[in-house]
Amino acid sequence: QVQLVESGGGLVQAGDSLRLACAPSGRTGYTLAWSRQAPGKEREIVAGISWYGTRPFYADSVKGRFAIERDNRNNMVYLQMNHLVPEDTAVYYCAAGISGGLVTTAYTYWGQGTRVTVSS
């Protein structure tokens, strides 16, 4: 079992930056990812990182703007979001899975989510 708790969401303006944090607990060794779900849209994986933090991956929609960072020493994973646009508005979820990748079905455990709203 893995428990995931997200924090750091909020209301920002377009062009601003925001940093989300996820605190996993329980079993280790999982790939961790950030996913988001906008109103009326399917949930999508936007970034993920392997257990050792050596292979981050990103969705095309956030590549170059978002950065995922894993701190195994403090058992945290972060999503640095820069140059935010209104289309980034969504509930952001932390997820854990064995295989990882950009498909939501690869993840077994999910947090409760943190809301990010980007105003224009």
Coordinates of N, CA, C and O in Angstrom, one line a residue:
Q1 N 0.8 -1.2 0.0 CA 0.0 0.0 0.0 C 0.9 1.2 0.0 O 1.9 1.3 0.6
V2 N 0.4 2.2 -0.7 CA 1.1 3.5 -0.8 C 0.0 4.6 -0.5 O -1.0 4.6 -1.1
Q3 N 0.3 5.5 0.4 CA -0.5 6.7 0.6 C 0.2 7.9 0.0 O 1.4 8.1 0.2
L4 N -0.6 8.8 -0.6 CA -0.1 9.9 -1.3 C -0.9 11.2 -0.8 O -2.1 11.2 -0.9
V5 N -0.2 12.2 -0.4 CA -0.8 13.4 0.0 C -0.2 14.6 -0.7 O 1.0 14.8 -0.6
E6 N -1.1 15.3 -1.5 CA -0.6 16.4 -2.3 C -0.8 17.7 -1.5 O -1.7 17.9 -0.7
S7 N -0.1 18.7 -1.9 CA -0.2 20.1 -1.3 C 0.4 21.1 -2.3 O 1.1 20.7 -3.3
G8 N 0.0 22.3 -2.2 CA 0.6 23.4 -3.0 C -0.3 24.0 -4.0 O 0.2 24.9 -4.7
G9 N -1.5 23.5 -4.2 CA -2.3 24.1 -5.2 C -2.8 25.5 -4.8 O -2.6 25.9 -3.7
G10 N -3.4 26.2 -5.8 CA -3.9 27.5 -5.5 C -4.4 28.2 -6.7 O -4.4 27.6 -7.8
L11 N -4.7 29.5 -6.6 CA -5.1 30.4 -7.6 C -3.9 31.3 -8.0 O -3.4 32.0 -7.2
V12 N -3.5 31.2 -9.3 CA -2.4 32.0 -9.8 C -2.9 32.7 -11.1 O -3.9 32.3 -11.7
Q13 N -2.1 33.6 -11.6 CA -2.3 34.3 -12.8 C -1.5 33.6 -13.9 O -0.4 33.0 -13.7
A14 N -1.9 33.8 -15.1 CA -1.2 33.3 -16.3 C 0.2 33.8 -16.3 O 0.4 35.0 -16.0
G15 N 1.2 33.0 -16.5 CA 2.6 33.4 -16.5 C 3.3 33.1 -15.2 O 4.5 33.1 -15.1
D16 N 2.5 32.9 -14.1 CA 3.1 32.6 -12.8 C 3.6 31.2 -12.7 O 3.4 30.4 -13.6
S17 N 4.3 31.0 -11.6 CA 4.8 29.6 -11.3 C 4.2 29.1 -10.0 O 3.7 29.9 -9.2
L18 N 4.2 27.8 -9.9 CA 3.6 27.2 -8.7 C 4.3 25.8 -8.5 O 4.7 25.2 -9.5
R19 N 4.5 25.5 -7.2 CA 5.2 24.2 -6.9 C 4.3 23.3 -6.1 O 3.9 23.7 -5.0
L20 N 4.0 22.2 -6.7 CA 3.2 21.2 -6.0 C 4.1 20.2 -5.2 O 5.2 19.9 -5.7
A21 N 3.6 19.7 -4.1 CA 4.4 18.7 -3.4 C 3.5 17.5 -3.1 O 2.3 17.6 -3.0
C22 N 4.2 16.3 -3.1 CA 3.5 15.1 -2.8 C 4.3 14.3 -1.8 O 5.5 14.2 -2.0
A23 N 3.7 13.9 -0.8 CA 4.3 13.1 0.3 C 3.8 11.7 0.3 O 2.7 11.4 0.7
P24 N 4.6 10.7 -0.3 CA 4.3 9.3 -0.3 C 4.7 8.7 1.0 O 5.7 9.0 1.6
S25 N 3.9 7.7 1.4 CA 4.2 6.9 2.5 C 3.8 5.4 2.3 O 2.9 5.2 1.4
G26 N 4.4 4.5 3.0 CA 4.1 3.1 2.8 C 5.2 2.4 2.0 O 6.4 2.8 2.2
R27 N 4.9 1.6 1.1 CA 5.9 0.8 0.4 C 6.7 1.7 -0.6 O 6.2 2.8 -1.0
T28 N 7.9 1.4 -0.9 CA 8.8 2.2 -1.7 C 9.1 1.4 -3.0 O 8.6 0.3 -3.2
G29 N 9.8 2.1 -3.9 CA 10.2 1.5 -5.1 C 9.3 1.8 -6.3 O 9.6 1.3 -7.4
Y30 N 8.3 2.7 -6.1 CA 7.4 3.0 -7.2 C 7.9 4.1 -8.0 O 8.6 5.0 -7.5
T31 N 7.4 4.1 -9.3 CA 7.5 5.3 -10.1 C 6.4 6.2 -9.6 O 5.3 5.8 -9.3
L32 N 6.7 7.5 -9.4 CA 5.7 8.5 -9.0 C 5.4 9.5 -10.1 O 6.3 9.8 -10.9
A33 N 4.2 9.9 -10.2 CA 3.8 10.8 -11.3 C 2.8 11.8 -10.8 O 2.2 11.7 -9.8
W34 N 2.7 12.9 -11.6 CA 1.7 13.9 -11.4 C 0.7 13.8 -12.6 O 1.1 13.7 -13.8
S35 N -0.5 13.8 -12.2 CA -1.6 13.7 -13.2 C -2.5 14.9 -13.0 O -2.5 15.5 -11.9
R36 N -3.3 15.2 -14.0 CA -4.3 16.3 -13.8 C -5.6 15.9 -14.5 O -5.6 15.2 -15.5
Q37 N -6.7 16.5 -14.0 CA -8.0 16.3 -14.6 C -8.7 17.7 -14.6 O -9.0 18.2 -13.6
A38 N -8.9 18.2 -15.8 CA -9.6 19.5 -16.0 C -11.1 19.2 -16.1 O -11.5 18.1 -16.4
P39 N -11.9 20.2 -15.8 CA -13.3 20.0 -15.9 C -13.8 19.5 -17.3 O -13.4 20.0 -18.3
G40 N -14.5 18.4 -17.3 CA -15.0 17.8 -18.5 C -14.0 17.1 -19.4 O -14.3 16.6 -20.5
K41 N -12.8 16.9 -18.8 CA -11.8 16.2 -19.6 C -11.3 14.9 -18.8 O -11.5 14.8 -17.6
E42 N -10.7 14.0 -19.5 CA -10.1 12.8 -18.9 C -8.9 13.1 -18.1 O -8.1 14.1 -18.5
R43 N -8.6 12.3 -17.2 CA -7.4 12.5 -16.4 C -6.2 12.1 -17.3 O -6.2 11.2 -18.0
E44 N -5.1 12.9 -17.2 CA -3.9 12.7 -17.9 C -2.7 12.7 -17.1 O -2.6 13.5 -16.1
I45 N -1.7 11.9 -17.4 CA -0.4 12.0 -16.7 C 0.4 13.1 -17.4 O 0.5 13.2 -18.6
V46 N 0.9 14.0 -16.6 CA 1.7 15.1 -17.1 C 3.2 15.0 -16.9 O 4.0 15.5 -17.7
A47 N 3.6 14.3 -15.8 CA 5.0 14.1 -15.5 C 5.2 12.9 -14.6 O 4.3 12.6 -13.8
G48 N 6.3 12.2 -14.7 CA 6.6 11.1 -13.8 C 8.1 11.0 -13.7 O 8.9 11.5 -14.5
I49 N 8.5 10.2 -12.7 CA 9.9 10.0 -12.4 C 10.1 8.6 -11.7 O 9.3 8.2 -10.9
S50 N 11.1 7.9 -12.1 CA 11.4 6.6 -11.6 C 11.8 6.7 -10.1 O 12.1 7.8 -9.6
W51 N 11.9 5.6 -9.5 CA 12.3 5.5 -8.1 C 13.6 6.2 -7.8 O 13.8 6.9 -6.8
Y52 N 14.6 6.0 -8.7 CA 15.9 6.6 -8.5 C 16.0 8.0 -9.0 O 17.1 8.6 -8.9
G53 N 15.0 8.5 -9.6 CA 15.0 9.9 -10.1 C 15.8 10.1 -11.3 O 16.2 11.2 -11.6
T54 N 16.1 9.1 -12.0 CA 17.1 9.3 -13.2 C 16.3 9.4 -14.5 O 17.0 9.7 -15.5
R55 N 15.1 9.1 -14.5 CA 14.4 9.0 -15.8 C 13.0 9.8 -15.7 O 12.0 9.2 -15.8
P56 N 13.1 11.1 -15.7 CA 11.8 11.9 -15.7 C 11.2 11.8 -17.1 O 11.9 11.7 -18.1
F57 N 9.9 11.9 -17.1 CA 9.2 11.9 -18.4 C 8.0 12.9 -18.3 O 7.5 13.1 -17.2
Y58 N 7.7 13.5 -19.5 CA 6.7 14.6 -19.5 C 5.7 14.4 -20.7 O 6.1 13.9 -21.7
A59 N 4.5 14.9 -20.5 CA 3.6 15.0 -21.6 C 4.0 16.2 -22.4 O 4.6 17.1 -21.9
D60 N 3.7 16.1 -23.7 CA 4.1 17.2 -24.6 C 3.5 18.5 -24.2 O 4.1 19.6 -24.4
S61 N 2.4 18.5 -23.6 CA 1.7 19.7 -23.2 C 2.4 20.5 -22.1 O 2.2 21.7 -22.0
V62 N 3.3 19.9 -21.4 CA 4.0 20.6 -20.3 C 5.5 20.6 -20.4 O 6.2 21.2 -19.7
K63 N 6.0 19.9 -21.5 CA 7.4 19.8 -21.6 C 8.0 21.1 -21.8 O 7.6 22.0 -22.6
G64 N 9.1 21.4 -21.1 CA 9.8 22.7 -21.1 C 9.2 23.7 -20.1 O 9.8 24.7 -19.9
R65 N 8.0 23.4 -19.5 CA 7.5 24.3 -18.5 C 7.4 23.7 -17.2 O 7.5 24.4 -16.2
F66 N 7.2 22.4 -17.1 CA 7.1 21.7 -15.8 C 8.3 20.9 -15.6 O 8.9 20.4 -16.5
A67 N 8.6 20.7 -14.3 CA 9.8 19.9 -14.0 C 9.4 19.1 -12.7 O 8.9 19.6 -11.7
I68 N 9.7 17.8 -12.8 CA 9.4 16.9 -11.7 C 10.7 16.6 -11.0 O 11.7 16.4 -11.6
E69 N 10.6 16.6 -9.7 CA 11.8 16.3 -8.9 C 11.5 15.3 -7.7 O 10.4 15.5 -7.1
R70 N 12.4 14.4 -7.5 CA 12.2 13.4 -6.5 C 13.2 13.5 -5.4 O 14.4 13.6 -5.7
D71 N 12.8 13.6 -4.2 CA 13.7 13.7 -3.0 C 13.5 12.5 -2.1 O 12.6 12.5 -1.2
N72 N 14.2 11.4 -2.4 CA 14.0 10.1 -1.7 C 14.5 10.3 -0.2 O 14.0 9.5 0.7
R73 N 15.4 11.1 0.0 CA 15.9 11.3 1.4 C 14.8 11.8 2.3 O 14.7 11.4 3.4
N74 N 14.0 12.8 1.8 CA 12.9 13.3 2.6 C 11.6 12.8 2.1 O 10.5 13.2 2.7
N75 N 11.6 11.8 1.2 CA 10.4 11.1 0.8 C 9.4 12.1 0.3 O 8.2 12.1 0.7
M76 N 9.8 12.9 -0.7 CA 8.9 13.9 -1.3 C 9.1 13.8 -2.8 O 10.2 13.5 -3.3
V77 N 8.1 14.2 -3.5 CA 8.2 14.5 -5.0 C 7.5 15.8 -5.3 O 6.4 16.1 -4.7
Y78 N 8.1 16.6 -6.1 CA 7.6 17.9 -6.4 C 7.3 18.1 -7.9 O 7.9 17.4 -8.8
L79 N 6.4 19.0 -8.2 CA 6.2 19.4 -9.6 C 6.3 20.9 -9.6 O 5.4 21.6 -9.1
Q80 N 7.3 21.4 -10.3 CA 7.6 22.8 -10.5 C 6.9 23.2 -11.8 O 7.2 22.6 -12.8
M81 N 5.9 24.1 -11.7 CA 5.2 24.5 -12.9 C 5.4 25.9 -13.1 O 5.2 26.8 -12.3
N82 N 6.0 26.2 -14.3 CA 6.4 27.5 -14.7 C 5.5 28.0 -15.9 O 5.0 27.1 -16.7
H83 N 5.5 29.2 -16.2 CA 4.8 29.8 -17.3 C 3.4 29.2 -17.4 O 3.0 28.7 -18.5
L84 N 2.7 29.2 -16.3 CA 1.3 28.6 -16.3 C 0.4 29.3 -17.3 O 0.4 30.6 -17.4
V85 N -0.5 28.6 -17.8 CA -1.6 29.1 -18.7 C -2.9 28.6 -18.2 O -3.0 27.6 -17.5
P86 N -4.0 29.3 -18.6 CA -5.3 28.9 -18.1 C -5.6 27.4 -18.4 O -6.4 26.8 -17.7
E87 N -5.1 26.9 -19.5 CA -5.3 25.5 -19.9 C -4.7 24.5 -18.8 O -5.0 23.3 -18.9
D88 N -3.9 25.0 -18.0 CA -3.3 24.2 -16.9 C -4.2 24.0 -15.7 O -3.9 23.3 -14.8
T89 N -5.3 24.7 -15.8 CA -6.3 24.7 -14.7 C -6.9 23.2 -14.6 O -7.4 22.7 -15.5
A90 N -6.7 22.7 -13.4 CA -7.2 21.3 -13.2 C -7.0 20.9 -11.7 O -6.3 21.6 -11.0
V91 N -7.5 19.7 -11.4 CA -7.1 19.1 -10.1 C -5.9 18.2 -10.4 O -5.9 17.4 -11.3
Y92 N -4.8 18.4 -9.7 CA -3.6 17.7 -9.9 C -3.5 16.6 -8.8 O -3.6 16.8 -7.6
Y93 N -3.2 15.4 -9.3 CA -3.1 14.2 -8.5 C -1.7 13.6 -8.5 O -1.0 13.6 -9.6
C94 N -1.2 13.2 -7.4 CA 0.0 12.4 -7.3 C -0.4 10.9 -7.4 O -1.4 10.5 -6.9
A95 N 0.4 10.1 -8.2 CA 0.1 8.7 -8.4 C 1.4 7.9 -8.3 O 2.5 8.4 -8.5
A96 N 1.2 6.6 -7.9 CA 2.3 5.7 -7.8 C 2.0 4.4 -8.5 O 0.9 3.9 -8.5
G97 N 3.0 3.9 -9.2 CA 2.8 2.7 -10.0 C 4.2 2.0 -10.2 O 5.2 2.6 -10.0
I98 N 4.1 0.7 -10.5 CA 5.3 -0.1 -10.7 C 6.0 0.3 -12.0 O 7.2 0.5 -12.1
S99 N 5.2 0.3 -13.1 CA 5.9 0.5 -14.4 C 6.0 2.0 -14.8 O 6.9 2.3 -15.5
G100 N 5.0 2.8 -14.5 CA 5.1 4.2 -14.9 C 4.7 4.4 -16.3 O 4.1 3.6 -17.0
G101 N 5.0 5.6 -16.8 CA 4.6 6.0 -18.2 C 3.5 7.0 -18.2 O 3.0 7.5 -17.2
L102 N 3.1 7.4 -19.4 CA 2.1 8.4 -19.6 C 0.7 7.9 -19.7 O -0.2 8.6 -20.2
V103 N 0.4 6.8 -19.2 CA -1.0 6.2 -19.2 C -1.4 6.1 -17.7 O -0.7 5.5 -16.9
T104 N -2.6 6.5 -17.5 CA -3.2 6.5 -16.1 C -3.3 5.1 -15.6 O -3.2 4.8 -14.4
T105 N -3.5 4.1 -16.5 CA -3.7 2.7 -16.1 C -2.5 2.1 -15.5 O -2.5 1.0 -14.9
A106 N -1.3 2.7 -15.7 CA -0.1 2.2 -15.1 C 0.1 2.5 -13.6 O 1.0 2.0 -13.0
Y107 N -0.8 3.2 -13.1 CA -0.7 3.7 -11.7 C -1.8 3.1 -10.8 O -3.0 3.1 -11.2
T108 N -1.4 2.6 -9.7 CA -2.3 1.8 -8.8 C -2.8 2.7 -7.7 O -3.9 2.6 -7.2
Y109 N -1.9 3.6 -7.2 CA -2.3 4.4 -6.0 C -2.4 5.9 -6.4 O -1.6 6.4 -7.2
W110 N -3.4 6.6 -5.8 CA -3.7 8.0 -6.2 C -3.9 8.8 -4.9 O -4.5 8.3 -3.9
G111 N -3.5 10.0 -4.9 CA -3.8 10.9 -3.8 C -5.2 11.5 -4.0 O -5.9 11.2 -5.0
Q112 N -5.6 12.4 -3.1 CA -6.9 13.1 -3.2 C -6.9 14.3 -4.1 O -8.0 14.8 -4.5
G113 N -5.8 14.8 -4.5 CA -5.7 15.9 -5.4 C -5.6 17.3 -4.8 O -6.0 17.5 -3.6
T114 N -5.0 18.2 -5.5 CA -4.9 19.6 -5.1 C -5.3 20.4 -6.3 O -4.9 20.2 -7.4
R115 N -6.1 21.4 -6.1 CA -6.7 22.2 -7.2 C -5.7 23.3 -7.6 O -5.3 24.1 -6.7
V116 N -5.5 23.5 -8.9 CA -4.8 24.6 -9.5 C -5.7 25.3 -10.4 O -6.2 24.8 -11.3
T117 N -5.8 26.6 -10.2 CA -6.6 27.5 -11.1 C -5.7 28.6 -11.6 O -5.0 29.3 -10.8
V118 N -5.6 28.7 -12.9 CA -4.8 29.7 -13.6 C -5.8 30.7 -14.3 O -6.5 30.4 -15.2
S119 N -5.7 32.0 -13.8 CA -6.6 33.0 -14.4 C -5.9 33.7 -15.5 O -4.6 33.9 -15.5
S120 N -6.6 34.2 -16.5 CA -6.0 34.9 -17.6 C -5.9 36.3 -17.4 O -6.4 36.9 -16.4

